[in-house]
Short mmCIF file of C-alpha atoms in Angstrom, two decimals:
data_model
loop_
_atom_site.label_atom_id
_atom_site.label_comp_id
_atom_site.label_asym_id
_atom_site.label_seq_id
_atom_site.Cartn_x
_atom_site.Cartn_y
_atom_site.Cartn_z
CA MET B 9 0.00 0.00 0.00
CA ARG B 10 1.39 3.41 -0.93
CA PRO B 11 2.04 5.95 1.81
CA LEU B 12 -0.71 8.41 2.65
CA VAL B 13 -0.25 11.82 1.06
CA ILE B 14 -0.79 14.50 3.69
CA ALA B 15 -1.09 18.07 2.42
CA HIS B 16 0.90 20.30 4.79
CA ARG B 17 -1.27 23.33 5.62
CA GLY B 18 -3.12 22.34 2.43
CA ALA B 19 -1.50 22.57 -0.99
CA SER B 20 0.68 25.32 0.45
CA GLY B 21 3.22 25.11 -2.34
CA TYR B 22 0.63 26.77 -4.57
CA LEU B 23 -1.72 28.85 -2.40
CA PRO B 24 -1.29 30.69 0.93
CA GLU B 25 -0.85 28.16 3.72
CA SER B 26 -3.67 27.04 6.00
CA THR B 27 -6.40 28.78 3.98
CA LEU B 28 -9.53 26.97 2.82
CA PRO B 29 -8.57 27.45 -0.85
CA ALA B 30 -5.29 25.65 -0.11
CA LYS B 31 -7.26 22.79 1.46
CA ALA B 32 -9.65 22.66 -1.49
CA LEU B 33 -6.77 22.48 -3.95
CA ALA B 34 -5.17 19.68 -1.93
CA ALA B 35 -8.39 17.70 -2.02
CA GLY B 36 -8.70 18.26 -5.76
CA MET B 37 -5.14 17.06 -6.26
CA GLY B 38 -5.97 13.80 -4.50
CA ALA B 39 -4.44 14.25 -1.05
CA ASP B 40 -5.59 11.66 1.48
CA TYR B 41 -5.36 14.05 4.42
CA VAL B 42 -4.83 17.74 5.05
CA GLU B 43 -2.60 18.85 7.91
CA HIS B 44 -3.46 21.87 10.02
CA ASP B 45 -2.33 23.58 13.21
CA VAL B 46 -4.75 24.74 15.91
CA VAL B 47 -4.20 27.78 18.14
CA MET B 48 -6.59 29.34 20.66
CA THR B 49 -7.83 32.95 20.53
CA ARG B 50 -8.41 35.27 23.46
CA ASP B 51 -12.12 34.38 23.43
CA ASP B 52 -11.38 30.64 23.42
CA ARG B 53 -12.03 29.91 19.74
CA LEU B 54 -9.88 27.47 17.79
CA LEU B 55 -8.04 29.09 14.90
CA ILE B 56 -6.27 27.32 12.06
CA ASN B 57 -2.82 28.92 11.89
CA HIS B 58 0.70 27.52 11.89
CA ASP B 59 2.25 29.97 14.34
CA LEU B 60 1.27 31.27 17.75
CA TRP B 61 1.30 34.71 16.13
CA LEU B 62 -0.33 36.35 13.12
CA ASP B 63 2.29 38.70 11.71
CA ASN B 64 4.05 36.50 9.12
CA VAL B 65 0.92 35.76 7.10
CA SER B 66 -1.43 38.71 7.60
CA ASP B 67 -1.82 42.48 7.79
CA VAL B 68 -2.23 42.47 11.58
CA ALA B 69 0.66 44.91 12.13
CA GLU B 70 -1.05 47.52 9.94
CA ARG B 71 -4.56 46.86 11.25
CA PHE B 72 -3.73 46.69 14.96
CA PRO B 73 -0.54 48.69 15.62
CA GLY B 74 0.70 48.53 19.19
CA ARG B 75 -0.86 45.14 19.97
CA GLU B 76 2.41 43.22 19.66
CA ARG B 77 4.23 41.71 22.65
CA ALA B 78 7.77 42.57 23.72
CA ASP B 79 9.22 40.10 21.19
CA GLY B 80 7.52 41.98 18.35
CA HIS B 81 4.94 39.29 17.56
CA PHE B 82 1.16 39.74 17.42
CA TYR B 83 -0.09 36.66 19.26
CA VAL B 84 -3.33 34.89 18.32
CA ILE B 85 -4.13 34.55 22.02
CA ASP B 86 -4.21 38.36 22.41
CA PHE B 87 -7.02 38.80 19.85
CA ASP B 88 -10.70 37.88 19.70
CA LEU B 89 -11.83 35.78 16.76
CA ASP B 90 -13.83 38.61 15.18
CA GLU B 91 -10.70 40.75 15.06
CA ILE B 92 -8.71 37.96 13.43
CA LEU B 93 -11.40 37.24 10.86
CA SER B 94 -11.22 40.89 9.78
CA LEU B 95 -7.58 40.46 8.69
CA SER B 96 -6.29 39.75 5.21
CA VAL B 97 -4.13 36.63 4.85
CA THR B 98 -1.32 36.21 2.35
CA GLU B 99 1.67 34.06 1.43
CA ARG B 100 4.21 33.69 4.27
CA PHE B 101 6.67 36.60 4.36
CA THR B 102 9.41 38.26 6.35
CA VAL B 103 9.93 42.01 6.62
CA VAL B 104 13.16 43.32 5.10
CA ASP B 105 13.81 47.08 5.21
CA GLY B 106 10.13 47.65 5.91
CA ARG B 107 8.98 45.56 2.94
CA ALA B 108 7.23 42.17 2.90
CA VAL B 109 9.46 39.60 1.20
CA ALA B 110 8.12 36.12 0.42
CA VAL B 111 9.82 33.25 2.26
CA PHE B 112 9.34 31.13 -0.87
CA PRO B 113 9.64 33.61 -3.78
CA ASP B 114 8.33 31.21 -6.45
CA ARG B 115 5.09 30.49 -4.63
CA PHE B 116 1.87 32.53 -4.65
CA PRO B 117 2.66 36.26 -4.69
CA VAL B 118 2.44 38.20 -1.44
CA TRP B 119 -0.68 40.39 -1.11
CA GLN B 120 -2.26 39.08 -4.31
CA SER B 121 -5.98 38.18 -4.30
CA HIS B 122 -7.90 37.80 -1.01
CA PHE B 123 -7.61 35.12 1.66
CA ALA B 124 -8.84 34.91 5.26
CA PHE B 125 -8.41 32.99 8.51
CA HIS B 126 -10.92 30.35 9.62
CA THR B 127 -11.67 28.13 12.61
CA LEU B 128 -11.26 24.40 13.20
CA GLU B 129 -15.04 24.05 12.98
CA ASP B 130 -15.04 25.85 9.61
CA GLU B 131 -12.46 23.42 8.25
CA ILE B 132 -14.24 20.33 9.53
CA GLU B 133 -17.53 21.49 8.02
CA PHE B 134 -15.74 22.24 4.75
CA LEU B 135 -14.19 18.76 4.57
CA GLN B 136 -17.42 17.03 5.57
CA GLY B 137 -19.34 19.09 3.03
CA LEU B 138 -16.83 18.13 0.35
CA ARG B 139 -17.29 14.48 1.27
CA HIS B 140 -21.06 14.88 0.82
CA SER B 141 -20.81 16.64 -2.54
CA SER B 142 -17.91 14.77 -4.13
CA GLY B 143 -17.43 11.50 -2.28
CA ARG B 144 -13.83 12.55 -1.47
CA ASP B 145 -13.33 11.69 2.20
CA VAL B 146 -10.30 13.83 3.00
CA GLY B 147 -9.06 13.31 6.55
CA MET B 148 -7.28 15.58 9.03
CA PHE B 149 -3.86 15.53 10.64
CA THR B 150 -4.57 17.95 13.49
CA GLU B 151 -1.57 19.48 15.22
CA LEU B 152 -2.04 20.99 18.65
CA LYS B 153 0.23 24.01 18.48
CA SER B 154 2.26 24.41 21.66
CA PRO B 155 -0.15 23.20 24.38
CA TRP B 156 2.54 24.20 26.88
CA PHE B 157 2.23 27.85 25.78
CA HIS B 158 -1.55 27.76 26.13
CA GLU B 159 -1.10 26.28 29.61
CA GLN B 160 1.11 29.23 30.53
CA GLU B 161 -1.71 31.50 29.34
CA GLY B 162 -4.35 29.66 31.38
CA LYS B 163 -5.98 27.83 28.46
CA ASP B 164 -6.55 24.12 27.85
CA LEU B 165 -6.00 23.69 24.11
CA SER B 166 -6.15 19.90 24.17
CA ALA B 167 -9.53 19.70 25.90
CA ALA B 168 -11.01 22.36 23.61
CA VAL B 169 -9.89 20.54 20.45
CA TYR B 170 -11.15 17.21 21.73
CA ASP B 171 -14.56 18.69 22.49
CA VAL B 172 -14.81 19.78 18.84
CA LEU B 173 -13.63 16.40 17.52
CA ALA B 174 -16.27 14.66 19.62
CA ARG B 175 -18.99 17.02 18.46
CA TYR B 176 -18.21 16.33 14.79
CA GLY B 177 -17.95 12.57 15.16
CA TYR B 178 -14.19 11.98 15.17
CA ARG B 179 -14.24 9.47 18.01
CA THR B 180 -12.63 6.18 16.99
CA PRO B 181 -9.29 4.99 15.61
CA GLU B 182 -11.05 4.49 12.27
CA SER B 183 -12.09 8.16 12.11
CA ARG B 184 -10.37 10.21 9.42
CA CYS B 185 -8.40 12.16 12.02
CA ARG B 186 -5.03 11.89 13.72
CA VAL B 187 -3.85 14.26 16.43
CA MET B 188 -0.22 15.41 16.57
CA SER B 189 1.95 17.51 18.83
CA PHE B 190 5.59 18.19 19.62
CA ASP B 191 4.52 18.36 23.27
CA ALA B 192 5.01 14.86 24.73
CA HIS B 193 3.46 15.83 28.06
CA ALA B 194 0.30 17.01 26.28
CA LEU B 195 0.03 13.74 24.35
CA GLN B 196 0.50 11.73 27.55
CA ARG B 197 -2.30 13.72 29.19
CA ILE B 198 -4.53 13.23 26.14
CA ARG B 199 -4.01 9.47 26.24
CA ALA B 200 -4.66 9.23 29.98
CA GLU B 201 -7.29 11.91 30.61
CA VAL B 202 -8.47 14.21 27.83
CA GLY B 203 -9.34 11.57 25.24
CA PRO B 204 -11.28 9.28 27.60
CA ALA B 205 -13.16 12.25 29.09
CA ALA B 206 -14.25 13.41 25.62
CA GLY B 207 -14.96 9.90 24.34
CA VAL B 208 -12.36 10.36 21.60
CA ASP B 209 -9.77 7.71 20.75
CA VAL B 210 -8.01 8.77 17.54
CA PRO B 211 -4.38 7.92 16.72
CA LEU B 212 -1.74 10.13 18.35
CA THR B 213 1.46 11.21 16.61
CA GLN B 214 4.56 12.33 18.52
CA LEU B 215 6.19 15.02 16.42
CA ILE B 216 9.97 15.19 16.72
CA CYS B 217 12.36 18.05 16.03
CA ARG B 218 15.84 19.08 17.08
CA THR B 219 16.18 20.19 20.70
CA GLU B 220 17.94 23.38 19.61
CA GLY B 221 14.78 24.45 17.78
CA HIS B 222 13.18 25.40 21.13
CA GLU B 223 9.84 24.06 19.87
CA THR B 224 8.58 22.92 23.28
CA TYR B 225 9.07 23.94 26.89
CA GLU B 226 8.21 21.82 29.93
CA ARG B 227 7.34 22.80 33.47
CA MET B 228 9.96 21.79 36.02
CA PRO B 229 9.18 20.75 39.63
CA ASP B 230 10.09 24.23 40.87
CA GLY B 231 7.56 25.82 38.50
CA THR B 232 10.07 27.17 35.98
CA TRP B 233 9.94 26.29 32.28
CA GLU B 234 12.87 24.78 30.38
CA ASN B 235 13.49 23.83 26.75
CA TYR B 236 12.37 20.24 26.12
CA ASP B 237 15.14 17.80 25.21
CA TYR B 238 14.22 15.58 22.22
CA ASP B 239 17.60 13.88 22.01
CA TRP B 240 16.47 10.78 23.91
CA MET B 241 13.85 10.08 21.24
CA LEU B 242 16.56 9.64 18.61
CA GLN B 243 18.50 7.04 20.60
CA PRO B 244 18.01 3.26 20.73
CA GLY B 245 15.05 2.57 23.02
CA GLY B 246 13.46 5.97 22.44
CA MET B 247 10.71 4.60 20.22
CA GLU B 248 9.64 2.06 22.85
CA ARG B 249 9.14 4.89 25.32
CA ILE B 250 7.10 6.91 22.82
CA ARG B 251 4.89 3.86 22.19
CA GLU B 252 3.61 4.21 25.76
CA TRP B 253 1.46 7.18 24.68
CA ALA B 254 1.61 7.52 20.89
CA ASP B 255 0.70 5.42 17.86
CA GLY B 256 3.18 6.99 15.48
CA ILE B 257 5.96 9.52 15.04
CA GLY B 258 6.28 12.57 12.84
CA PRO B 259 9.99 13.34 12.53
CA ASP B 260 11.70 15.99 10.44
CA VAL B 261 12.29 14.15 7.16
CA ARG B 262 16.03 14.76 7.52
CA MET B 263 16.02 12.55 10.62
CA LEU B 264 15.20 9.56 8.43
CA LEU B 265 18.32 10.05 6.29
CA ARG B 266 21.93 9.21 6.98
CA HIS B 267 24.26 12.18 7.33
CA GLY B 268 26.25 13.05 4.24
CA GLU B 269 25.91 11.91 0.66
CA PRO B 270 24.73 10.04 -1.28
CA MET B 271 21.17 10.03 0.07
CA ALA B 272 20.44 6.90 2.10
CA ALA B 273 17.99 5.77 4.76
CA GLY B 274 19.00 5.98 8.41
CA GLU B 275 17.91 3.82 11.35
CA LEU B 276 15.04 5.83 12.84
CA ALA B 277 12.20 4.49 10.68
CA GLY B 278 13.25 0.93 11.42
CA TRP B 279 13.39 1.60 15.15
CA ALA B 280 9.88 3.09 15.02
CA HIS B 281 8.43 0.19 13.06
CA ASP B 282 10.05 -2.32 15.41
CA ALA B 283 8.27 -0.54 18.28
CA GLY B 284 4.93 -0.73 16.46
CA LEU B 285 4.79 2.95 15.50
CA TYR B 286 3.78 4.39 12.13
CA VAL B 287 6.06 7.02 10.55
CA THR B 288 4.82 10.21 8.85
CA PRO B 289 7.74 12.60 8.23
CA TRP B 290 7.53 16.32 7.54
CA THR B 291 7.93 18.31 5.31
CA VAL B 292 8.70 17.31 1.72
CA ARG B 293 9.09 20.52 -0.29
CA ALA B 294 10.13 20.74 -3.93
CA ASP B 295 11.71 24.13 -3.19
CA ASP B 296 13.49 23.15 0.05
CA LEU B 297 14.92 19.65 -0.28
CA PRO B 298 17.52 18.10 2.02
CA HIS B 299 21.00 18.78 0.65
CA CYS B 300 21.57 15.11 -0.12
CA ALA B 301 18.32 14.70 -2.09
CA PRO B 302 18.86 14.99 -5.87
CA SER B 303 15.13 15.54 -6.49
CA LEU B 304 11.73 15.40 -4.83
CA GLN B 305 10.98 12.23 -6.76
CA ALA B 306 14.14 10.51 -5.46
CA LEU B 307 13.38 11.55 -1.88
CA VAL B 308 9.80 10.30 -2.08
CA ARG B 309 10.89 6.94 -3.51
CA LEU B 310 13.46 6.48 -0.73
CA LEU B 311 10.86 7.31 1.92
CA ALA B 312 8.38 4.86 0.41
CA ASP B 313 10.70 2.03 -0.61
CA GLU B 314 13.55 2.05 1.92
CA CYS B 315 12.03 3.75 4.97
CA ALA B 316 8.56 2.22 4.35
CA VAL B 317 6.86 5.29 5.80
CA GLU B 318 3.10 5.18 6.26
CA GLY B 319 2.58 8.80 5.18
CA ILE B 320 4.39 11.79 3.68
CA ILE B 321 3.61 15.33 4.79
CA THR B 322 4.19 17.70 1.89
CA ASP B 323 3.51 21.19 0.55
CA PHE B 324 3.21 19.67 -2.94
CA PRO B 325 0.68 16.79 -2.79
CA ASP B 326 0.40 16.52 -6.57
CA LEU B 327 4.14 15.98 -7.01
CA VAL B 328 4.27 13.37 -4.25
CA ILE B 329 1.30 11.50 -5.72
CA GLU B 330 3.03 11.56 -9.11
CA ALA B 331 6.29 10.27 -7.60
CA LEU B 332 4.45 7.42 -5.88
CA ALA B 333 2.59 6.34 -9.03
#
């Protein structure tokens, strides 16, 4: 069976990430699942957005000057949903000399056409409506974005997301939904408490990144917060520990490759499979390949044939489907 094709923030290689048009294009291209990130607003609504902040994909700085925090970011959690829905969304950018510069210059142009934010409920209703009208049952890879941050802010992101999943019928392992997070403590709590309380038992994916990325912080016994150390996950025996609370792993695709050239499979996928975990790496991008990968097609074939991954998370679902054909 070929790996699942999981459209990362939708078909984000072609349309602004996380928007409903990007999800529609992914479905039309034949993606099996769409991946999205969920963040909570000030008024406890669940927004689809990759970052904890709004400023790299919207006009929030122009619309709401002075609402940024000390680090310069405009955080989702500092805005009500109605305020966020009034913003214009665009292709991801950075600001250079006061000008918006696209992170991926060959993708959709910055500030062209009109796109908007939407909620988790909006996206579920969109996908379920598409299933009704077309027969295409596109599933969801739902990432809980930094539950630890929401905990610091007094919000329970995991419980809120699980309430929505239950309401829309995503309750069993066979449901077209998998929940992911980099936050191991959040996944452990979901397995033990949040899922059973909501009556939701969908597969859980432990996302893995480099410790130096400062993706996750954990509360220490003295109440302070420290950068979470992922290094143990990448050592022999790490996968067996993860299996205590997760059904699969989502590593950076580079973690599945040996260091250096030529491109070759490493040991991590085998360790995961031996522990009974599925493997769904992120993110395969035609315009940002690992240095050792000669082409997207070659990378996809190695992931499918040598690593035997169960899914591939990609910004370019059409190209991955073509490579797997």
